[in-house]
mmCIF file of C-alpha atoms in Angstrom:
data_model
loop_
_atom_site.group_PDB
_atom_site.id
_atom_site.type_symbol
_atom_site.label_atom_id
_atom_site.label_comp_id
_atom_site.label_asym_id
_atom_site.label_seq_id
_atom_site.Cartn_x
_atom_site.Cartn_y
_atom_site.Cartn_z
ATOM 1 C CA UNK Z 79 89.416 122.819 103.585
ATOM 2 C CA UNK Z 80 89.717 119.379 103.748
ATOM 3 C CA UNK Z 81 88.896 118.312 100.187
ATOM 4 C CA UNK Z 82 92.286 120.248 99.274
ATOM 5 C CA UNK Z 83 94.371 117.993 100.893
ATOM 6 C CA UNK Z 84 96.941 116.123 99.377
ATOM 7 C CA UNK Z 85 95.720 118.097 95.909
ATOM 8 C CA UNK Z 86 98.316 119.672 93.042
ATOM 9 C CA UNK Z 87 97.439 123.196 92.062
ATOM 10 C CA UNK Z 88 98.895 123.278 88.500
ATOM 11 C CA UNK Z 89 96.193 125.786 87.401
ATOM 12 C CA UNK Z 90 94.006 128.428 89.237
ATOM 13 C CA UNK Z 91 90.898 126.330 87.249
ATOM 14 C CA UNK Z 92 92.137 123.249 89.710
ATOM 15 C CA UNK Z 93 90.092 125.001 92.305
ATOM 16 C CA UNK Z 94 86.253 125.588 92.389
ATOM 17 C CA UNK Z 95 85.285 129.363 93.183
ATOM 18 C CA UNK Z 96 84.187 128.487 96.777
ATOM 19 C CA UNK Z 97 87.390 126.597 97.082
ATOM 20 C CA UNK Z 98 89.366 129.992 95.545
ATOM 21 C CA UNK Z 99 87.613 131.777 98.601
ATOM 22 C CA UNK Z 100 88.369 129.792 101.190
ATOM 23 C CA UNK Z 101 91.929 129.791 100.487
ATOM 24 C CA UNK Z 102 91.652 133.433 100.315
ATOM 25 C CA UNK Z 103 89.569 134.115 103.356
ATOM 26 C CA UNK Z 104 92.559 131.578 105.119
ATOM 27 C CA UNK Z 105 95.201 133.797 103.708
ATOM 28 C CA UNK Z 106 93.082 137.168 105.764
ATOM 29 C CA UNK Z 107 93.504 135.495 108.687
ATOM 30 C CA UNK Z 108 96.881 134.144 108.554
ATOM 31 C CA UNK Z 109 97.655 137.445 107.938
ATOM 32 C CA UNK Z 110 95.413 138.971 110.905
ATOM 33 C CA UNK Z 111 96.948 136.228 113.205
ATOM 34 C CA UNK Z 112 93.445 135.257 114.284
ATOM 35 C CA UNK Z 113 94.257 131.933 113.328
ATOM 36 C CA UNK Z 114 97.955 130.023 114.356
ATOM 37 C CA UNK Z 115 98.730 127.296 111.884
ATOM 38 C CA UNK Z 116 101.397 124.584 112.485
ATOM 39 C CA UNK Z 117 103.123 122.096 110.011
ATOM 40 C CA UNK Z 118 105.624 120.180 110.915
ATOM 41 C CA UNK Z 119 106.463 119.363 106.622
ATOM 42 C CA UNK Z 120 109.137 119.507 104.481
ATOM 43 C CA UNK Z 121 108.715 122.048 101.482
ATOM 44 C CA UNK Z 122 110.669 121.100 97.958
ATOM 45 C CA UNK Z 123 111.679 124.509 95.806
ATOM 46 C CA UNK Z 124 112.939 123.332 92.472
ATOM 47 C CA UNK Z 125 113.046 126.800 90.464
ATOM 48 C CA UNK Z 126 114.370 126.575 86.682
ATOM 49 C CA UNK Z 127 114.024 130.107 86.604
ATOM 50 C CA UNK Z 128 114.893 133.376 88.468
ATOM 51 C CA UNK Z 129 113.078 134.321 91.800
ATOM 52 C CA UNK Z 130 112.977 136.729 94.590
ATOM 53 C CA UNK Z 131 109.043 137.103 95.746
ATOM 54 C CA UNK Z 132 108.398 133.533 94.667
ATOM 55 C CA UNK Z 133 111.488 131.913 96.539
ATOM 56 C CA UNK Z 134 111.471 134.003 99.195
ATOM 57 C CA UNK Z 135 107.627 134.386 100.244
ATOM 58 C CA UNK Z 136 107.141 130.259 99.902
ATOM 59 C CA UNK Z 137 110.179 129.743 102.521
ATOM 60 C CA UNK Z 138 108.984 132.302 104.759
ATOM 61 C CA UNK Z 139 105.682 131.090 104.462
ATOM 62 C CA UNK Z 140 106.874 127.259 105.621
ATOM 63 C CA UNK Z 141 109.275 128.441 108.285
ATOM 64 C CA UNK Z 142 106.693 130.617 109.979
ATOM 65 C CA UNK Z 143 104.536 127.020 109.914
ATOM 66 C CA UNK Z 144 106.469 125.543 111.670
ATOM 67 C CA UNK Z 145 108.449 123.226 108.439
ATOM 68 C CA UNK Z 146 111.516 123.232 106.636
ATOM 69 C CA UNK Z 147 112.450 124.169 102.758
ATOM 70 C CA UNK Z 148 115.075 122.278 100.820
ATOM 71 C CA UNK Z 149 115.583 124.541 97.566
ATOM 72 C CA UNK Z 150 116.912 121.908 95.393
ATOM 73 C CA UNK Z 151 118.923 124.182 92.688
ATOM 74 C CA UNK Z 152 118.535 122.323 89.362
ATOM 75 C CA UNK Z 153 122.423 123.913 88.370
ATOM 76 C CA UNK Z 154 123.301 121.201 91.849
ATOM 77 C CA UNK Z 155 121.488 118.490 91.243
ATOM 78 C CA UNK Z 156 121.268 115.499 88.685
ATOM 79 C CA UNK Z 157 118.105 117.450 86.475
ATOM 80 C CA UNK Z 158 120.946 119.530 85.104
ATOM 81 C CA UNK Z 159 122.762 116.026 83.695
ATOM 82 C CA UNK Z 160 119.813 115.241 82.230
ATOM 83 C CA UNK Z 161 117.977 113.263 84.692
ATOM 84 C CA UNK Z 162 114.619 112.342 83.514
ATOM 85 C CA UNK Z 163 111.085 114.538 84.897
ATOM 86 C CA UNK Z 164 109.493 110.858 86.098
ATOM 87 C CA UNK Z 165 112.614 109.274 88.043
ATOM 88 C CA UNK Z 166 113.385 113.008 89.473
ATOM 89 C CA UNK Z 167 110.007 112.978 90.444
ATOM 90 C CA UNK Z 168 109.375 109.597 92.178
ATOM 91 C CA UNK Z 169 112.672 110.133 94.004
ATOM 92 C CA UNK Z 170 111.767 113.723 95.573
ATOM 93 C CA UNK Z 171 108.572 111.853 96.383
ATOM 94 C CA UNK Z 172 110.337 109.903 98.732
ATOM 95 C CA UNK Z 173 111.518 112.551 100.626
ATOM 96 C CA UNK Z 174 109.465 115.563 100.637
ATOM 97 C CA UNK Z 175 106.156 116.294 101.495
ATOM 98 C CA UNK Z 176 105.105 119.177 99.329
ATOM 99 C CA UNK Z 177 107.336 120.375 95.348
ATOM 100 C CA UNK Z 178 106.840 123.739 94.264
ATOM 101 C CA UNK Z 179 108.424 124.133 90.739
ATOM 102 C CA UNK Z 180 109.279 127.295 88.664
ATOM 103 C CA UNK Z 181 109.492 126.267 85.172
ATOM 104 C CA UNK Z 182 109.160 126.786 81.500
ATOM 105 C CA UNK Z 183 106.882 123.989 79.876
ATOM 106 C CA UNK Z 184 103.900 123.413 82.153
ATOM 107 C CA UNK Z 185 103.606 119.833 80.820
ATOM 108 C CA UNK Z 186 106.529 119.464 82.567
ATOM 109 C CA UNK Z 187 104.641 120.433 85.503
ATOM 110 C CA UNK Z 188 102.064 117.695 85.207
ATOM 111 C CA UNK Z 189 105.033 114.972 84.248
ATOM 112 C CA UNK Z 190 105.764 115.789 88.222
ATOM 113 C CA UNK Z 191 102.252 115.573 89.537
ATOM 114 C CA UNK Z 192 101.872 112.421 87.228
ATOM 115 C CA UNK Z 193 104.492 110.810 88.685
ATOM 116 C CA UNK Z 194 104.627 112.228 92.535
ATOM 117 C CA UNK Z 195 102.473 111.606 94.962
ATOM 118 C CA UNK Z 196 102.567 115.146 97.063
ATOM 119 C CA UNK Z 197 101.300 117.870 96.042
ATOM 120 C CA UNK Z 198 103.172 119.362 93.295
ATOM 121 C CA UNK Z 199 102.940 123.314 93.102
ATOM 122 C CA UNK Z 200 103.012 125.656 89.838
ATOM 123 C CA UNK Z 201 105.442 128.351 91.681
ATOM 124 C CA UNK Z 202 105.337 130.333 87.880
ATOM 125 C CA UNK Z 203 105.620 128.407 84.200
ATOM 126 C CA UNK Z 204 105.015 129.791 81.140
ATOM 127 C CA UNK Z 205 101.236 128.958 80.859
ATOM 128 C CA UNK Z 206 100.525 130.158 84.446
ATOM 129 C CA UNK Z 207 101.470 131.775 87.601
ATOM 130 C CA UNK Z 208 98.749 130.824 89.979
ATOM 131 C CA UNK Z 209 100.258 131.813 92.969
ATOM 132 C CA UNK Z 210 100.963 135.477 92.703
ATOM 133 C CA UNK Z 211 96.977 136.190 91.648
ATOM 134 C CA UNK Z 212 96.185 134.290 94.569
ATOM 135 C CA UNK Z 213 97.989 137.163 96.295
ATOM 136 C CA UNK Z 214 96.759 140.055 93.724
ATOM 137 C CA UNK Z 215 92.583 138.842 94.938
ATOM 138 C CA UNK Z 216 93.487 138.726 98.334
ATOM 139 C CA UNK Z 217 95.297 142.448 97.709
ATOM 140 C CA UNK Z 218 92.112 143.477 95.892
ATOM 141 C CA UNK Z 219 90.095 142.402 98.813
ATOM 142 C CA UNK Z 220 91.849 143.988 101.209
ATOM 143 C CA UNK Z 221 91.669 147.030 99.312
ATOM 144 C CA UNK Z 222 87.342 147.112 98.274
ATOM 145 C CA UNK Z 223 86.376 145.257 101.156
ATOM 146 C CA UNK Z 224 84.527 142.499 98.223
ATOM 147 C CA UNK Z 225 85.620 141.015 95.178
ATOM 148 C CA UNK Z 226 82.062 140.710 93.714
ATOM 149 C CA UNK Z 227 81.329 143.551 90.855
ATOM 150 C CA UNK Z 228 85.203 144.620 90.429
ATOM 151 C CA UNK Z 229 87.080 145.274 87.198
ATOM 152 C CA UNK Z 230 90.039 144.418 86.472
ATOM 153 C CA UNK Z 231 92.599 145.635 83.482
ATOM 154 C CA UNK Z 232 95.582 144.001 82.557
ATOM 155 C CA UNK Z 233 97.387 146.123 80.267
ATOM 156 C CA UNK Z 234 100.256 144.463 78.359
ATOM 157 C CA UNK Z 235 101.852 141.048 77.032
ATOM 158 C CA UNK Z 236 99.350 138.423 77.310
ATOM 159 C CA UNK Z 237 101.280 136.166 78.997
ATOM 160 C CA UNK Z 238 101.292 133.850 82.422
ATOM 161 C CA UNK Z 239 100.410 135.868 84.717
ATOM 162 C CA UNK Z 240 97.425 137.446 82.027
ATOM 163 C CA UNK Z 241 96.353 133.845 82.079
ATOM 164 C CA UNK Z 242 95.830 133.649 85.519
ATOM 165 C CA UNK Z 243 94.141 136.965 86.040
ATOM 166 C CA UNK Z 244 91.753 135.922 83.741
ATOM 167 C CA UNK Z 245 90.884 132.440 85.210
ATOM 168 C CA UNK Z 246 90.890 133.955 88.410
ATOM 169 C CA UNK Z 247 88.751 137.004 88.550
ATOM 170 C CA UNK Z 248 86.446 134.643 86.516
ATOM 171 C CA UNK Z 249 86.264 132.377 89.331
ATOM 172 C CA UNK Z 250 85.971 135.289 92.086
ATOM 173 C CA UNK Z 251 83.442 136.909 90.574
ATOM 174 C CA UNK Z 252 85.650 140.001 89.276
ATOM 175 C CA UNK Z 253 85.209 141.442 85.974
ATOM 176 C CA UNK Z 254 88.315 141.011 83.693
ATOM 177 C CA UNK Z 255 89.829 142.610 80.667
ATOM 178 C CA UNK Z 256 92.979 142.168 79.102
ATOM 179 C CA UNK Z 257 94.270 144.808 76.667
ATOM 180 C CA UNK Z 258 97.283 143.808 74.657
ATOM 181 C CA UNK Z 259 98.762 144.575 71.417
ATOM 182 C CA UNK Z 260 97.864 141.920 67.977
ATOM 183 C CA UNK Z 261 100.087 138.733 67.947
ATOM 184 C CA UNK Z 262 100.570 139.441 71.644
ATOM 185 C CA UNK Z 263 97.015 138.669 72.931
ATOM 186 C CA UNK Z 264 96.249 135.446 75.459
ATOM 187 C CA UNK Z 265 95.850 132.252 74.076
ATOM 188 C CA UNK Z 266 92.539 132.158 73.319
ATOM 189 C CA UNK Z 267 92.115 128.235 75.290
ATOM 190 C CA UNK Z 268 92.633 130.448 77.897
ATOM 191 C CA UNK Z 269 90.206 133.327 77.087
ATOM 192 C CA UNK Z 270 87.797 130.661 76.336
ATOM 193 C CA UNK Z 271 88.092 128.564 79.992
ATOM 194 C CA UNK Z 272 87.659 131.656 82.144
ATOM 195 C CA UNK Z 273 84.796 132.777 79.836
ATOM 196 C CA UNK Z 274 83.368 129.071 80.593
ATOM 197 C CA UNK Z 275 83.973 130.022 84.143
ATOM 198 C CA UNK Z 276 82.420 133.167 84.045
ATOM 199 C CA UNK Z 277 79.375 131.725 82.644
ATOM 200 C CA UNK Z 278 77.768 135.232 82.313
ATOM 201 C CA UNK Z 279 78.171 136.044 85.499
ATOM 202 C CA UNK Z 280 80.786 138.489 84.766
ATOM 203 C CA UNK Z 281 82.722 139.705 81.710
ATOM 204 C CA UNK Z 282 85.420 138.285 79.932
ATOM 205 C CA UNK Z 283 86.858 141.039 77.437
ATOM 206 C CA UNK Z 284 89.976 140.958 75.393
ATOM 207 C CA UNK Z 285 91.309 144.239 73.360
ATOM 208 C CA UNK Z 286 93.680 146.368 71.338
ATOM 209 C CA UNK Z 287 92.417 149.143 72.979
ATOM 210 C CA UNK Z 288 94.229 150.194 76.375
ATOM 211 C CA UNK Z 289 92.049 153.243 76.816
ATOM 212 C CA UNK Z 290 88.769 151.372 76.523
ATOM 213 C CA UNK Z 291 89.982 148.698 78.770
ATOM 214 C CA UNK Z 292 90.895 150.758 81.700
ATOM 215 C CA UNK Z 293 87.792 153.118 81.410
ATOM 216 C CA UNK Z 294 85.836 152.650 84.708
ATOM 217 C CA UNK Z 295 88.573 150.220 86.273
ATOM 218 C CA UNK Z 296 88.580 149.338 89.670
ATOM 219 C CA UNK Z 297 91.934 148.160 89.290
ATOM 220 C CA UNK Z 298 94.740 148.727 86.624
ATOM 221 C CA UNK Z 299 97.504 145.717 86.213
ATOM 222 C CA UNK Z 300 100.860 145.238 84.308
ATOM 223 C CA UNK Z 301 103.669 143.254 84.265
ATOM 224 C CA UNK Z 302 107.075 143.423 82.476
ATOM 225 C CA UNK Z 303 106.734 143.005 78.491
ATOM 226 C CA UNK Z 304 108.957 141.093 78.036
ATOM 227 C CA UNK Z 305 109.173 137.524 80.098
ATOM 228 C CA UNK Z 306 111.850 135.498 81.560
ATOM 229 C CA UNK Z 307 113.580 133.651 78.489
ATOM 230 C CA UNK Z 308 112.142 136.419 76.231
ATOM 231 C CA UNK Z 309 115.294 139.301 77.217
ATOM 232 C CA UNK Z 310 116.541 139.390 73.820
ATOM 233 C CA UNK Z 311 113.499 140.375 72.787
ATOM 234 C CA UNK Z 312 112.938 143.171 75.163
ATOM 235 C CA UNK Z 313 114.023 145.857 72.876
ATOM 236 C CA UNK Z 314 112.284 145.096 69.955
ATOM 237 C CA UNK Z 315 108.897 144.870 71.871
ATOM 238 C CA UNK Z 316 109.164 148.285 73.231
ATOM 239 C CA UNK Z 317 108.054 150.439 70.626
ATOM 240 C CA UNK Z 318 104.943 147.797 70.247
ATOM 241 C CA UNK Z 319 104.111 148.075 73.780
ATOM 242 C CA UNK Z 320 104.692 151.707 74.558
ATOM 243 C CA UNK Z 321 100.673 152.779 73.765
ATOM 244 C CA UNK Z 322 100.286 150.425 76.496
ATOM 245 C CA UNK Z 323 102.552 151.794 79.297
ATOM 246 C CA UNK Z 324 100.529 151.887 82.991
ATOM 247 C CA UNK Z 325 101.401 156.018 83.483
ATOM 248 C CA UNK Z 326 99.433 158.762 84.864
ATOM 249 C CA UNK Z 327 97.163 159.628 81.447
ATOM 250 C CA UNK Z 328 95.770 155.634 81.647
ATOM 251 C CA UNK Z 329 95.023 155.813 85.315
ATOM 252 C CA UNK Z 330 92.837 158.928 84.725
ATOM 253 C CA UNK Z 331 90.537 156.717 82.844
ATOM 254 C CA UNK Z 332 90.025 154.018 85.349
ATOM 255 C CA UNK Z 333 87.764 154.560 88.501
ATOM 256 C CA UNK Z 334 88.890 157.560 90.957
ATOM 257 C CA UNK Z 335 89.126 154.822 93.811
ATOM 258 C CA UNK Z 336 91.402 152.418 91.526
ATOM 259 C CA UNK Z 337 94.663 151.013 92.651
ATOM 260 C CA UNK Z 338 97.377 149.734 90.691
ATOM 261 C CA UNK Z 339 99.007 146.379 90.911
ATOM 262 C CA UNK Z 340 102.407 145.034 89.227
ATOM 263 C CA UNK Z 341 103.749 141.408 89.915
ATOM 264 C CA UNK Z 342 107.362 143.073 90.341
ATOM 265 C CA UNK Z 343 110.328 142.718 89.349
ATOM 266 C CA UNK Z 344 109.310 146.618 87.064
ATOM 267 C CA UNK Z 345 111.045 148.022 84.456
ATOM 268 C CA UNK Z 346 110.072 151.497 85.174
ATOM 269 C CA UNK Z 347 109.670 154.545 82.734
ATOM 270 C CA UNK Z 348 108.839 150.890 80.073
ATOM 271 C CA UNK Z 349 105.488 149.209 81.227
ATOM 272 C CA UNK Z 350 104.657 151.398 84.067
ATOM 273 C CA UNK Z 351 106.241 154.796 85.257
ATOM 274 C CA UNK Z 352 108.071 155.510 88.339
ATOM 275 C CA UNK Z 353 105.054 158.309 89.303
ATOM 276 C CA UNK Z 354 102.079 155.497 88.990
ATOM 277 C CA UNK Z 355 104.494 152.698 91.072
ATOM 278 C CA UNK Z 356 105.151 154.899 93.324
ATOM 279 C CA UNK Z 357 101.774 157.322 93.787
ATOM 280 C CA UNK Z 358 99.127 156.724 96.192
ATOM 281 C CA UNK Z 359 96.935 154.795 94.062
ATOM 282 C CA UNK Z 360 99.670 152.126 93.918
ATOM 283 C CA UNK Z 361 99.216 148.952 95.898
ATOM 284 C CA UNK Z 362 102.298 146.860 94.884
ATOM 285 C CA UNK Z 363 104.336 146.409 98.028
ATOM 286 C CA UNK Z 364 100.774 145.160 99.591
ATOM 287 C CA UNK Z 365 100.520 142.569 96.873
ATOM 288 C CA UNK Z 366 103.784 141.453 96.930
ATOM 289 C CA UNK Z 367 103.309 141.008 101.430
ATOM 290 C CA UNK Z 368 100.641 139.248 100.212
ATOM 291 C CA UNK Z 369 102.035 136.571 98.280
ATOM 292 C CA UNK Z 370 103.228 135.536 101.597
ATOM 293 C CA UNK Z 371 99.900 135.155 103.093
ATOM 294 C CA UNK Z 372 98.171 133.621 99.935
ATOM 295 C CA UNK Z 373 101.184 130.908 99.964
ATOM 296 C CA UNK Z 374 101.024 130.247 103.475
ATOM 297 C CA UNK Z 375 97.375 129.502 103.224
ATOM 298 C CA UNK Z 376 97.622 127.092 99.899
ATOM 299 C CA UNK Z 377 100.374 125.472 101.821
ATOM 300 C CA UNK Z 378 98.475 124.983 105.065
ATOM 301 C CA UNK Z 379 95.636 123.247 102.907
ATOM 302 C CA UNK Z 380 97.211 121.265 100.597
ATOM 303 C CA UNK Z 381 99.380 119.641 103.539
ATOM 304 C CA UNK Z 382 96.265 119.821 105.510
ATOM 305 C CA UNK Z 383 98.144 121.303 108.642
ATOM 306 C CA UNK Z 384 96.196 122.264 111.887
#
């Protein structure tokens, strides 16, 4: 793991696919406790957005290696007066060893790793959320025992966290398809990197069709449809996304032996209902554990601890 030292992960396409694995086969046995990890660091949260899995699981994760987390509120500190990305970011160089930032623009993402010499994190932007499908493969693991020859459906907005899904199961070997309405579909860069990734080796498939997608599915994935910094929009999208709600009908199509994910926080009765959360087949409270784990194990390699 040591060519991830010192490294930013802006992007799940930062990694290689063997790289992707070894961070997830770390995160299994961090998890396990067949390994015992110390690092002795100091961890930087600078969130511009709302958190409770993200914040939480990344200070966990440092505490239980042995560092310390500084969550630098932006509302308390001089990026709120307008302090520019670069001096912010050569400053907190200085003094940390390790940023992860929850933001809106992802170039203002790089502007940190440009100008910072740790590693700089992408804890969620708009673009991607790397982090929590690091913890969704490692739940998907856990639950088939492989990653190789799985399907996954995202059903909904085609948004960050579709993104990620997409570059992700492309790297890990899992087959991925995203069905969302028109005008809300992922960009297609995006669609067109993890098909680049996939190289053939598995399917890339995007669709208007929620039924199609989830026919077969090993696993069956939503989030909320309607993002932070989108809320005012969140009624209007609802009668456009109802067709694509995650509910008991849907599931019947997938596999018998799917589960069901959700990033959390869920609106439920809107994007998923309170039966499928909450039924047998569901494995959110796993995934969300896991984002612990995952984190731990990116943190343990990028700051190279032993």
């Amino acid at each position: 793991m040591g060519a991830l030292k010192g490294r930013d992960l802006l992007s799940l396409a930062d990694l290689t696919s063997d790289e992707l694995q070894e961070v997830l086969h770390l995160a299994a046995q961090l998890k396990a406790g067949t390994v015992n990890l110390k690092c002795q660091k100091i961890l930087g949260l600078l969130f511009y957005k709302a958190s409770t899995r993200t914040r939480v699981s990344f200070s966990a994760a440092m505490y239980q290696l042995g560092g310390q987390v500084l969550d630098l509120n932006p509302s308390v500190t001089q990026v709120s007066r307008g302090e520019p990305i670069a001096d912010t970011a050569r400053v907190l160089d200085r003094y940390l060893d390790i940023l992860a930032i929850r933001t809106f623009a992802q170039r203002d993402l790089e502007t940190f790793a440009n100008y910072a010499k740790i590693p700089i994190i992408n804890a969620l932007s708009d673009l991607e959320h790397p982090c929590q499908v690091l913890a969704d493969l490692q739940t998907m693991q856990e639950s088939f025992g492989s990653l190789n020859g799985l399907t996954l459906t995202y059903v909904g907005d085609g948004n960050n966290v579709a993104h990620s899904l997409m570059l992700g199961c492309a790297m890990a070997g899992v087959n991925v398809r995203v069905a969302s309405p028109p005008n809300y579909q992922p960009l297609e860069t995006i669609v067109e990197r993890a098909t680049a990734i996939a190289d053939g080796r598995t399917e890339v498939i995007v669709t208007i069709d929620p039924v199609a997608a989830a026919k077969g599915a090993h696993v069956l994935y939503t989030d909320v449809w309607a993002s932070m910094g989108q809320e005012d929009l969140a009624e209007s999208r609802i009668p456009i996304f109802q067709p694509y709600q995650v509910n008991e009908a849907l599931l019947e199509h997938a596999d018998k032996e799917a589960i069901v994910l959700h990033c959390l926080p869920a609106h439920r009765e809107e994007e998923i209902t309170n039966a499928v959360i909450e039924g047998p087949q569901s494995r959110v409270w796993d995934q969300a554990e896991n984002r612990m784990h995952a984190q731990k194990a990116l943190l343990a390699t990028l700051l190279g601890a032993e």
